[in-house]
Coordinates of C-alpha atoms in Angstrom, one line a residue:
X5 CA 128.2 71.1 186.7
X6 CA 125.9 68.0 185.8
X7 CA 123.9 70.7 183.3
X8 CA 126.9 72.3 181.8
X9 CA 128.2 68.9 180.8
X10 CA 124.8 67.9 179.4
X11 CA 124.6 71.1 177.4
X12 CA 128.1 70.3 175.8
X13 CA 127.3 66.8 174.9
X14 CA 124.4 68.3 173.0
X15 CA 126.2 70.6 171.5
X16 CA 128.3 68.1 170.1
X17 CA 125.5 66.8 168.7
X18 CA 124.2 69.4 166.9
X19 CA 127.6 69.9 165.6
X20 CA 127.6 66.5 163.9
X21 CA 124.0 66.5 162.6
X22 CA 124.4 70.2 160.7
X23 CA 127.7 68.6 159.1
X24 CA 125.6 66.5 157.0
X25 CA 123.2 69.0 155.9
X26 CA 123.4 67.9 151.9
X27 CA 120.2 66.0 150.3
X28 CA 118.7 64.9 147.6
X29 CA 115.1 64.8 146.2
X30 CA 114.5 62.8 143.5
X31 CA 111.4 62.0 141.3
X32 CA 111.7 58.8 139.2
X33 CA 110.0 58.2 135.5
X34 CA 106.4 57.5 135.2
X35 CA 105.4 59.6 138.9
X36 CA 102.8 62.2 139.0
X37 CA 104.6 65.5 138.8
X38 CA 103.9 67.6 141.7
X39 CA 105.7 70.3 143.8
X40 CA 108.4 69.4 147.1
X41 CA 109.0 72.0 149.3
X42 CA 112.0 72.1 151.3
X43 CA 112.5 74.3 154.4
X44 CA 116.2 75.2 155.5
X45 CA 114.8 77.0 158.5
X46 CA 112.9 73.7 160.3
X47 CA 115.7 71.2 159.1
X48 CA 118.5 73.6 161.2
X49 CA 116.4 73.4 164.1
X50 CA 116.7 71.2 167.0
X51 CA 114.3 69.2 168.3
X52 CA 114.1 68.5 172.2
X53 CA 115.6 65.2 173.6
X54 CA 114.4 63.3 175.8
X55 CA 115.2 64.0 179.6
X56 CA 114.4 62.6 182.8
X57 CA 111.5 64.1 184.2
X58 CA 112.7 64.0 187.7
X59 CA 116.0 66.3 186.6
X60 CA 113.9 69.6 186.4
X61 CA 117.1 72.0 186.7
X62 CA 118.8 70.1 183.8
X63 CA 115.3 70.6 181.9
X64 CA 115.3 74.2 182.4
X65 CA 118.9 74.6 181.3
X66 CA 118.5 72.9 178.4
X67 CA 115.2 74.5 177.0
X68 CA 116.7 77.9 177.8
X69 CA 120.0 76.7 175.8
X70 CA 118.1 75.2 172.8
X71 CA 115.8 78.7 172.6
X72 CA 118.7 80.7 172.0
X73 CA 119.9 78.6 169.5
X74 CA 116.9 78.7 167.5
X75 CA 116.2 82.2 168.0
X76 CA 119.9 82.7 166.3
X77 CA 119.2 80.4 163.7
X78 CA 115.8 82.1 162.5
X79 CA 117.9 85.3 163.0
X80 CA 120.7 84.3 160.6
X81 CA 118.5 82.3 158.0
X82 CA 116.1 85.6 157.9
X83 CA 119.1 87.6 157.3
X84 CA 120.7 85.5 154.8
X85 CA 117.2 85.3 153.3
X86 CA 117.4 89.2 152.5
X87 CA 121.0 89.4 151.7
X88 CA 120.3 86.7 149.0
X89 CA 117.3 88.5 147.6
X90 CA 119.5 91.7 147.1
X91 CA 122.4 89.7 145.9
X92 CA 120.3 87.9 143.0
X93 CA 118.4 90.4 141.7
X94 CA 115.4 88.2 141.2
X95 CA 112.6 89.6 141.6
X96 CA 109.8 86.5 140.5
X97 CA 109.9 83.2 141.9
X98 CA 111.4 80.6 139.3
X99 CA 109.3 77.7 138.5
X100 CA 111.0 74.3 137.0
X101 CA 109.7 70.8 136.5
X102 CA 110.8 67.4 134.5
X103 CA 109.1 64.4 133.8
X104 CA 112.1 61.9 134.5
X105 CA 114.0 62.7 137.2
X106 CA 114.7 66.3 139.2
X107 CA 117.7 66.2 141.7
X108 CA 118.3 69.0 144.1
X109 CA 121.6 69.2 146.0
X110 CA 121.1 71.8 149.1
X111 CA 124.6 72.3 149.5
X112 CA 125.9 73.5 146.6
X113 CA 122.7 74.7 145.9
X114 CA 121.9 73.2 142.2
X115 CA 119.2 71.8 140.5
X116 CA 119.3 69.1 137.9
X117 CA 116.3 68.5 136.0
X118 CA 116.0 65.8 133.1
X119 CA 113.2 64.2 130.9
X120 CA 111.4 66.9 129.1
X121 CA 112.5 69.8 131.6
X122 CA 110.6 73.4 131.6
X123 CA 112.0 76.6 133.7
X124 CA 109.6 79.3 133.8
X125 CA 110.6 83.1 135.2
X126 CA 108.6 86.0 134.6
X127 CA 108.5 85.9 130.5
X128 CA 111.0 83.2 130.1
X129 CA 110.2 80.0 129.1
X130 CA 112.8 77.5 128.4
X131 CA 112.5 73.6 127.9
X132 CA 115.3 70.9 127.1
X133 CA 116.1 67.4 127.6
X134 CA 118.1 68.3 130.3
X135 CA 118.2 71.5 132.3
X136 CA 120.8 72.4 135.1
X137 CA 120.1 75.3 137.7
X138 CA 122.1 77.1 140.3
X139 CA 120.0 78.8 142.5
X140 CA 123.0 80.9 144.1
X141 CA 124.7 82.6 141.0
X142 CA 121.1 82.4 138.9
X143 CA 122.1 80.7 136.4
X144 CA 120.5 77.8 134.1
X145 CA 122.2 75.6 131.5
X146 CA 120.1 74.0 129.0
X147 CA 121.4 71.4 126.4
X148 CA 119.9 68.4 124.3
X149 CA 121.2 64.5 124.6
X150 CA 121.8 62.4 121.7
X151 CA 119.5 60.3 119.8
X152 CA 121.6 57.7 119.4
X153 CA 124.9 56.0 120.1
X154 CA 127.0 57.6 117.1
X155 CA 126.3 61.1 118.8
X156 CA 125.9 63.0 116.1
X157 CA 121.9 64.0 116.2
X158 CA 120.9 65.5 119.2
X159 CA 117.0 65.3 120.3
X160 CA 115.2 67.6 122.9
X161 CA 117.5 70.4 121.9
X162 CA 116.5 73.7 124.3
X163 CA 113.7 76.1 123.3
X164 CA 114.0 79.9 124.4
X165 CA 111.2 81.9 124.7
X166 CA 111.3 85.5 125.9
X167 CA 108.1 87.3 125.1
X168 CA 107.0 86.8 121.4
X169 CA 110.7 85.8 120.5
X170 CA 111.7 82.3 119.8
X171 CA 114.9 81.0 119.5
X172 CA 115.6 76.9 118.8
X173 CA 119.3 76.1 119.7
X174 CA 121.4 73.2 120.6
X175 CA 123.0 74.8 124.1
X176 CA 122.3 77.7 125.9
X177 CA 123.3 79.4 129.5
X178 CA 121.2 82.0 130.7
X179 CA 121.3 84.7 133.8
X180 CA 117.9 85.4 135.7
X181 CA 119.5 88.6 137.3
X182 CA 121.6 90.4 134.4
X183 CA 118.9 88.8 131.8
X184 CA 122.3 87.7 129.5
X185 CA 122.7 84.4 127.6
X186 CA 125.3 82.6 125.1
X187 CA 123.7 80.1 122.7
X188 CA 125.1 77.8 120.2
X189 CA 123.7 77.2 116.9
X190 CA 120.7 79.8 117.6
X191 CA 117.9 80.0 115.1
X192 CA 115.2 82.3 115.1
X193 CA 112.3 84.0 113.0
X194 CA 112.2 87.6 112.4
X195 CA 109.4 88.7 110.6
X196 CA 109.8 87.3 106.9
X197 CA 113.1 86.7 107.5
X198 CA 115.0 83.9 109.6
X199 CA 118.4 84.2 111.5
X200 CA 120.8 81.5 112.3
X201 CA 124.5 81.4 113.9
X202 CA 127.0 78.9 115.4
X203 CA 127.7 81.4 118.4
X204 CA 125.6 83.9 119.5
X205 CA 125.7 86.6 122.8
X206 CA 122.8 88.0 124.1
X207 CA 123.0 91.0 126.3
X208 CA 120.8 92.5 129.2
X209 CA 118.9 94.6 126.9
X210 CA 117.9 92.0 124.5
X211 CA 120.1 92.5 121.7
X212 CA 122.1 89.4 120.3
X213 CA 125.4 89.4 118.9
X214 CA 126.0 86.6 116.1
X215 CA 129.2 85.4 114.5
X216 CA 129.3 83.3 111.3
X217 CA 125.4 84.1 110.8
X218 CA 123.0 83.3 108.0
X219 CA 120.1 85.6 107.0
X220 CA 117.7 83.9 104.3
X221 CA 113.9 84.1 103.5
X222 CA 114.3 80.0 102.5
X223 CA 112.3 78.6 105.3
X224 CA 114.2 75.2 105.0
X225 CA 116.7 73.8 107.0
X226 CA 119.6 74.0 104.6
X227 CA 118.2 76.9 103.0
X228 CA 119.1 77.6 99.2
X229 CA 120.4 80.9 99.2
X230 CA 121.4 83.1 102.0
X231 CA 123.6 86.0 103.2
X232 CA 126.9 85.0 105.4
X233 CA 127.5 87.6 107.7
X234 CA 130.7 87.6 109.6
X235 CA 129.5 89.3 112.5
X236 CA 125.8 90.8 113.1
X237 CA 124.3 92.5 115.8
X238 CA 120.2 92.0 116.1
X239 CA 117.7 94.5 117.6
X240 CA 114.4 92.2 118.5
X241 CA 111.7 93.3 116.1
X242 CA 113.4 96.2 115.2
X243 CA 116.7 96.0 112.9
X244 CA 119.9 93.5 111.7
X245 CA 123.1 95.6 111.2
X246 CA 126.0 93.7 109.9
X247 CA 129.5 93.5 108.8
X248 CA 131.2 91.8 106.1
X249 CA 128.7 89.7 103.9
X250 CA 128.8 87.8 100.6
X251 CA 125.6 86.0 99.0
X252 CA 126.1 82.0 98.8
X253 CA 123.6 80.0 96.4
X254 CA 123.4 76.1 96.6
X255 CA 126.2 76.4 99.2
X256 CA 128.2 77.7 96.7
X257 CA 130.1 81.3 98.1
X258 CA 129.5 84.0 94.7
X259 CA 131.5 87.1 94.3
X260 CA 129.2 89.4 95.7
X261 CA 130.2 91.3 98.6
X262 CA 129.2 94.6 100.8
X263 CA 131.4 95.8 103.8
X264 CA 128.1 96.3 105.5
X265 CA 124.3 96.4 105.5
X266 CA 121.1 96.7 107.1
X267 CA 117.6 94.9 107.3
X268 CA 115.0 96.5 109.4
X269 CA 112.2 94.3 111.1
X270 CA 110.1 97.0 111.9
X271 CA 106.1 96.0 112.3
X272 CA 104.8 99.2 111.6
X273 CA 104.9 101.9 108.9
X274 CA 107.0 104.5 109.2
X275 CA 107.8 107.7 107.0
X276 CA 111.0 108.9 105.3
X277 CA 112.5 109.7 102.1
X278 CA 112.6 107.9 98.9
X279 CA 115.4 107.8 96.8
X280 CA 115.3 108.7 93.2
X281 CA 116.7 106.7 90.1
X282 CA 118.7 108.5 87.4
X283 CA 119.3 107.3 83.8
X284 CA 119.3 109.1 80.3
X285 CA 115.9 109.1 78.0
X286 CA 117.4 110.0 74.1
X287 CA 113.9 112.4 73.6
X288 CA 113.8 114.1 77.4
X289 CA 117.6 114.1 78.4
X290 CA 118.9 113.1 81.9
X291 CA 116.3 112.3 84.4
X292 CA 115.8 111.7 88.2
X293 CA 112.3 109.6 88.9
X294 CA 110.5 107.7 90.8
X295 CA 112.0 110.3 94.5
X296 CA 110.1 111.5 97.1
X297 CA 108.4 111.0 100.6
X298 CA 106.5 108.5 101.9
X299 CA 104.3 109.6 105.1
X300 CA 102.8 106.9 107.4
X301 CA 100.1 108.7 108.5
X302 CA 98.6 105.8 110.4
X303 CA 97.6 101.8 110.5
X304 CA 95.0 103.1 108.5
X305 CA 95.9 105.0 105.7
X306 CA 99.5 106.4 104.0
X307 CA 100.5 108.4 101.5
X308 CA 103.5 108.3 98.9
X309 CA 104.5 111.5 97.0
X310 CA 106.7 111.1 93.9
X311 CA 108.3 113.2 91.6
X312 CA 110.2 113.2 88.1
X313 CA 112.2 115.7 86.6
X314 CA 114.6 115.8 83.0
X315 CA 117.2 117.8 82.0
X316 CA 115.2 119.2 78.8
X317 CA 112.6 120.6 80.7
X318 CA 109.7 117.4 81.3
X319 CA 108.7 117.0 84.7
X320 CA 106.0 114.7 86.3
X321 CA 104.4 114.5 89.8
X322 CA 102.3 111.3 91.7
X323 CA 100.3 111.2 94.8
X324 CA 98.8 107.3 95.9
X325 CA 97.6 106.2 99.2
X326 CA 96.2 103.0 100.5
X327 CA 93.6 103.0 103.2
X328 CA 91.9 100.4 105.5
X329 CA 89.5 100.2 108.0
X330 CA 88.9 96.7 109.4
X331 CA 85.4 95.5 109.1
X332 CA 84.5 98.5 107.1
X333 CA 86.4 99.3 104.0
X334 CA 89.9 99.5 101.8
X335 CA 91.1 100.8 98.4
X336 CA 94.0 102.6 96.5
X337 CA 94.1 106.1 94.8
X338 CA 96.5 106.9 92.1
X339 CA 97.0 110.7 90.5
X340 CA 99.5 111.1 88.2
X341 CA 100.3 114.5 86.0
X342 CA 103.0 115.0 83.6
X343 CA 104.2 117.5 81.6
X344 CA 106.1 116.0 78.3
X345 CA 108.0 118.4 76.4
X346 CA 110.3 116.5 73.4
X347 CA 112.8 118.2 71.2
X348 CA 114.0 121.6 71.3
X349 CA 111.7 125.1 71.7
X350 CA 111.4 127.1 68.6
X351 CA 112.4 124.4 66.1
X352 CA 109.5 122.4 64.4
X353 CA 110.1 119.2 66.3
X354 CA 108.9 120.8 69.7
X355 CA 106.0 119.0 71.1
X356 CA 104.4 119.7 74.3
X357 CA 102.1 117.0 76.0
X358 CA 99.9 117.6 79.4
X359 CA 98.9 114.2 80.7
X360 CA 97.1 112.3 83.5
X361 CA 96.1 109.3 85.3
X362 CA 93.6 108.8 87.9
X363 CA 92.9 105.1 89.2
X364 CA 90.6 104.4 92.3
X365 CA 89.6 101.2 94.1
X366 CA 87.1 101.0 96.7
X367 CA 85.9 97.8 98.4
X368 CA 83.3 97.9 101.2
X369 CA 83.0 94.8 103.7
X370 CA 79.7 92.9 103.6
X371 CA 79.6 93.5 107.7
X372 CA 79.8 96.8 107.3
X373 CA 76.3 98.0 106.7
X374 CA 73.6 95.5 105.2
X375 CA 71.6 99.0 103.8
X376 CA 74.2 100.5 101.9
X377 CA 77.1 99.8 99.3
X378 CA 79.7 101.5 97.8
X379 CA 82.1 99.8 95.2
X380 CA 84.1 101.7 92.7
X381 CA 87.3 100.4 89.9
X382 CA 88.3 103.6 88.1
X383 CA 91.1 103.0 85.5
X384 CA 91.2 106.5 83.4
X385 CA 94.3 107.9 81.9
X386 CA 94.7 110.3 78.7
X387 CA 95.9 108.4 75.3
X388 CA 99.2 109.9 75.9
X389 CA 100.0 109.6 79.6
X390 CA 100.9 105.4 78.8
X391 CA 103.0 106.8 76.1
X392 CA 105.5 109.0 78.2
X393 CA 105.4 107.3 81.0
X394 CA 108.7 104.7 81.8
X395 CA 106.4 102.2 83.7
X396 CA 104.5 101.5 80.7
X397 CA 107.0 102.5 77.6
X398 CA 107.8 98.9 77.5
X399 CA 105.0 97.2 78.5
X400 CA 102.9 95.7 75.6
X401 CA 100.0 94.4 77.7
X402 CA 99.1 98.2 78.7
X403 CA 100.4 100.0 75.4
X404 CA 98.3 97.2 73.3
X405 CA 95.0 97.7 75.1
X406 CA 92.6 99.7 72.9
X407 CA 89.3 100.3 75.0
X408 CA 89.4 101.3 79.2
X409 CA 86.2 100.7 81.3
X410 CA 85.3 102.3 84.8
X411 CA 82.5 102.3 86.9
X412 CA 81.3 103.3 90.4
X413 CA 78.3 102.2 92.0
X414 CA 76.7 103.1 95.5
X415 CA 73.3 102.0 96.5
X416 CA 71.5 102.3 99.3
X417 CA 68.1 101.6 101.1
X418 CA 65.1 102.7 103.6
X419 CA 63.1 99.7 104.9
X420 CA 61.0 101.9 107.0
X421 CA 59.3 103.4 103.9
X422 CA 60.4 100.8 101.4
X423 CA 62.8 103.3 99.1
X424 CA 65.3 102.0 96.8
X425 CA 68.4 104.7 96.0
X426 CA 70.9 103.6 93.7
X427 CA 73.5 105.3 91.3
X428 CA 76.3 104.4 89.3
X429 CA 78.9 105.8 86.9
X430 CA 80.2 104.4 84.2
X431 CA 83.1 105.3 81.8
X432 CA 84.2 104.1 78.1
X433 CA 87.3 105.3 76.9
X434 CA 88.6 104.1 73.6
X435 CA 92.3 104.6 73.4
X436 CA 93.0 104.3 69.7
X437 CA 91.0 107.4 68.7
X438 CA 90.8 109.2 72.2
X439 CA 87.0 109.6 72.5
X440 CA 85.1 108.9 75.6
X441 CA 81.7 108.0 76.8
X442 CA 80.5 109.2 80.2
X443 CA 77.4 108.5 82.2
X444 CA 77.7 110.7 85.7
X445 CA 75.3 110.1 87.2
X446 CA 72.7 107.4 86.4
X447 CA 70.3 108.0 89.4
X448 CA 67.4 105.4 89.8
X449 CA 65.0 106.0 93.3
X450 CA 62.3 103.5 93.7
X451 CA 59.5 103.5 96.0
X452 CA 58.0 99.8 96.8
X453 CA 53.8 99.4 96.4
X454 CA 52.1 101.1 99.5
X455 CA 48.2 101.4 99.9
X456 CA 48.1 105.1 100.7
X457 CA 44.5 105.0 102.0
X458 CA 44.6 101.8 104.0
X459 CA 43.6 102.3 107.5
X460 CA 46.4 101.5 110.8
X461 CA 43.7 100.6 113.2
X462 CA 41.4 98.6 110.8
X463 CA 37.9 97.7 112.0
X464 CA 35.3 95.7 109.8
X465 CA 35.1 94.7 106.7
X466 CA 37.8 96.3 104.2
X467 CA 36.8 99.2 102.5
X468 CA 37.4 99.2 98.3
X469 CA 39.6 102.4 98.6
X470 CA 42.2 100.9 100.8
X471 CA 42.8 98.4 97.9
X472 CA 44.3 101.3 95.9
X473 CA 48.0 100.2 95.8
X474 CA 50.6 103.1 94.2
X475 CA 54.3 102.7 93.9
X476 CA 57.1 104.7 92.0
X477 CA 60.2 105.1 90.0
X478 CA 62.5 107.9 88.9
X479 CA 65.8 108.0 86.9
X480 CA 68.0 110.8 86.6
X481 CA 70.7 110.4 83.8
X482 CA 73.4 112.9 82.5
X483 CA 76.0 111.8 79.5
X484 CA 78.0 112.9 77.0
X485 CA 80.0 111.2 74.2
X486 CA 83.2 113.3 72.9
X487 CA 86.7 113.5 72.7
X488 CA 89.3 113.4 75.4
X489 CA 90.9 117.0 74.7
X490 CA 86.9 118.4 74.8
X491 CA 85.8 116.8 78.1
X492 CA 86.6 119.8 80.5
X493 CA 85.8 122.6 78.2
X494 CA 81.8 120.9 77.4
X495 CA 79.0 122.5 78.5
X496 CA 77.1 120.5 81.2
X497 CA 73.7 122.6 79.1
X498 CA 74.9 122.3 75.8
X499 CA 76.9 119.7 75.4
X500 CA 75.9 117.1 78.3
X501 CA 72.3 115.0 77.4
X502 CA 70.2 115.3 80.6
X503 CA 66.9 114.8 81.9
X504 CA 65.0 113.5 84.8
X505 CA 61.9 111.0 84.3
X506 CA 59.0 109.7 86.9
X507 CA 56.4 107.2 86.5
X508 CA 53.7 106.5 89.1
X509 CA 51.5 103.5 88.5
X510 CA 48.3 103.6 90.7
X511 CA 46.1 100.4 90.4
X512 CA 43.5 98.5 92.5
X513 CA 42.3 95.1 92.6
X514 CA 38.1 94.5 93.6
X515 CA 35.8 92.1 93.0
X516 CA 32.3 92.3 91.8
X517 CA 29.2 91.0 92.5
X518 CA 31.6 88.0 94.1
X519 CA 32.3 86.6 90.9
X520 CA 34.1 89.1 88.8
X521 CA 37.7 90.3 89.5
X522 CA 38.0 93.7 88.1
X523 CA 41.3 95.4 88.1
X524 CA 41.8 99.1 87.2
X525 CA 45.2 100.7 86.5
X526 CA 46.6 104.5 86.1
X527 CA 50.2 104.9 84.5
X528 CA 51.2 108.4 84.6
X529 CA 55.3 109.3 83.0
X530 CA 56.4 112.9 83.6
X531 CA 59.8 114.1 81.7
X532 CA 61.9 116.9 82.1
X533 CA 64.7 118.2 79.6
X534 CA 67.1 121.0 79.9
X535 CA 67.0 122.1 75.9
X536 CA 64.1 121.8 73.3
X537 CA 64.3 121.7 69.7
X538 CA 61.6 123.5 67.6
X539 CA 62.2 122.8 63.3
X540 CA 61.3 124.9 60.9
X541 CA 61.5 124.9 56.9
X542 CA 63.4 127.9 55.0
X543 CA 62.0 128.8 51.9
X544 CA 64.6 130.4 50.8
X545 CA 67.1 127.8 51.3
X546 CA 64.4 125.1 50.9
X547 CA 66.3 123.5 53.8
X548 CA 65.2 122.3 57.3
X549 CA 66.2 124.6 60.4
X550 CA 66.5 123.5 63.7
X551 CA 66.4 125.8 66.4
X552 CA 67.7 124.5 70.0
X553 CA 66.1 126.4 73.0
X554 CA 68.1 125.6 76.9
X555 CA 65.9 125.9 79.7
X556 CA 64.0 123.9 81.7
X557 CA 60.9 121.8 79.5
X558 CA 58.2 119.4 81.0
X559 CA 56.2 116.8 79.0
X560 CA 54.2 113.8 80.1
X561 CA 51.6 111.5 79.1
X562 CA 49.4 109.3 81.2
X563 CA 47.1 106.1 80.1
X564 CA 44.8 104.2 81.8
X565 CA 43.5 100.6 81.8
X566 CA 40.5 98.5 82.9
X567 CA 40.2 94.7 82.7
X568 CA 37.7 92.4 84.3
X569 CA 37.3 88.3 84.3
X570 CA 36.2 85.5 86.0
X571 CA 36.1 82.0 86.3
X572 CA 33.1 79.6 84.6
X573 CA 33.3 75.6 86.2
X574 CA 31.3 72.4 84.4
X575 CA 31.2 69.2 84.8
X576 CA 30.2 66.8 81.7
X577 CA 29.3 63.1 82.3
X578 CA 29.7 61.3 78.8
X579 CA 27.5 58.7 77.5
X580 CA 28.5 55.4 79.4
X581 CA 27.6 53.2 76.3
X582 CA 30.6 55.1 74.5
X583 CA 33.1 55.4 76.8
X584 CA 31.9 52.5 79.4
X585 CA 32.5 52.8 83.4
X586 CA 36.3 54.3 82.9
X587 CA 35.1 57.8 82.5
X588 CA 33.1 59.3 85.6
X589 CA 32.8 63.0 84.7
X590 CA 34.9 65.2 82.9
X591 CA 35.7 69.1 84.4
X592 CA 36.0 72.1 82.4
X593 CA 36.7 75.5 83.4
X594 CA 36.4 78.4 81.3
X595 CA 37.9 82.6 81.9
X596 CA 36.6 84.9 80.2
X597 CA 38.3 88.3 80.2
X598 CA 37.8 91.8 78.9
X599 CA 39.9 94.9 79.0
X600 CA 40.1 98.1 78.1
X601 CA 42.7 100.9 77.1
X602 CA 42.7 104.4 76.9
X603 CA 45.6 106.6 76.0
X604 CA 45.2 110.6 74.8
X605 CA 47.1 111.7 71.8
X606 CA 49.5 113.9 72.8
X607 CA 50.5 115.1 69.0
X608 CA 47.5 116.8 69.2
X609 CA 47.5 120.8 68.7
X610 CA 46.3 121.3 72.5
X611 CA 49.2 120.1 74.1
X612 CA 51.7 121.7 72.1
X613 CA 54.1 119.2 71.8
X614 CA 54.2 119.0 68.1
X615 CA 53.9 121.8 65.0
X616 CA 53.1 121.3 61.7
X617 CA 54.8 123.4 58.8
X618 CA 54.4 123.4 55.0
X619 CA 57.6 123.5 52.6

């Protein structure tokens, strides 16, 4: 009877203790930030009260009662925790901190954060001056505080980050479970544009619905111009679709309104059709131009194909491409062709012109290859292209340009053998008389000085033949000066001037009798041509005639030289009576040298380079 009475009293005490399960944890300003851990499971367990050690029967009964109660509490808490996890749907821990104070109410299960507060959950990051959290409903509410007593300006307004997107706003309510939120006075940046709205709603997919929004490319707080959107839907990083909208300049609405619109925010290239423009030209008729298709092949290069057509038979095509490989090279290419017809066919004013244009710009990164380099700047167009192209027809700078130049250069070096190889292409175009001068290619090869007879593993003194040095220089040139319309009809052998030249200098440096420097040298030059001109005198017409023979013809010349030099040193001691003691001696140096040069006369008959004739 006594043990039952004690258990009843104990249960009454426990019931009174459980009635006050609400508690508050505060952290005042100036204290270090730390994480406070509170376990509801431990707070609900009942501690063993003091009992007289003499009454063992009562002690055993009380312990059994407490064990059954604590076991019931453990099972209830574990079950509530599982059900709560399933109900809230929160898959990751929610961390939060506050600079001023943090208040937690266990009865309502709400947390209040004050002073530079921050809440993090997965990819979400929320900072604000004031944040309220409801752990049961997975809701968080953040807002700023007024900076002064006038209640006109807020400070510490919420900054909401979700992944790479940032939203500045005055007030935000967000649900961890559904990922939905309600935002007031939101500001966000989407690539080159800025979006703002008085009220916005975010759904679980990340799309934002705006009401009374603004879109502008001006980065000021009060933009000079913007498009006022009555309502809009923003797909983050993709696009924005809006309803009725109008243009506002300097806060003055303009009568320029559209029923709906679309702004893409894609960060990558996308292929698609290019809509043409239409119009009328007096000489070629109605036209559709600058229409075609854009190919977004990859992040490294693209292709744009455009076309134009006129009702009187004229048409044109163009292809443009941009390419880039990071730390390697970058450039652009444009190729265009036009078939222009003016007037009526069969009448005297009918004309037809075929024109073209080629542009190429290439730049190589200096870090790509220290031993090779390629650069290009090509701007070539037929003289009639700019006159027939509508884009440059009204551009006085292009039409008044009289000379165009293009160049392509390439060079590489082989350090192991000391060889350097370089090539250039040059083009000069006169737009007034349509004459062009082309050098394609101008190739140069050079090998730095080397010693062919020098031993790799020398032993003893250096031999005289090891001082012989050889170098090489070669050049190949192919050029033409002609009219524009004759360029593609010219013959490589007959119309182009081409040739190859080799130069091999050989020299050495010896010391004779320990005091005389001897420098012998030999230079050999060889030339190869693709034609030969034979001149003769016509006794009937009394005129000189020239006969050109095409083929492979080779001529050469050589020369040699020998120079010797030495130095003679001497001292002269002047007379002290004349010069005094200030001049002790005069040192003088004499450098005598002698040189010999020899080159044969290649105009003699035995070489066959020249012939004689009589008038």
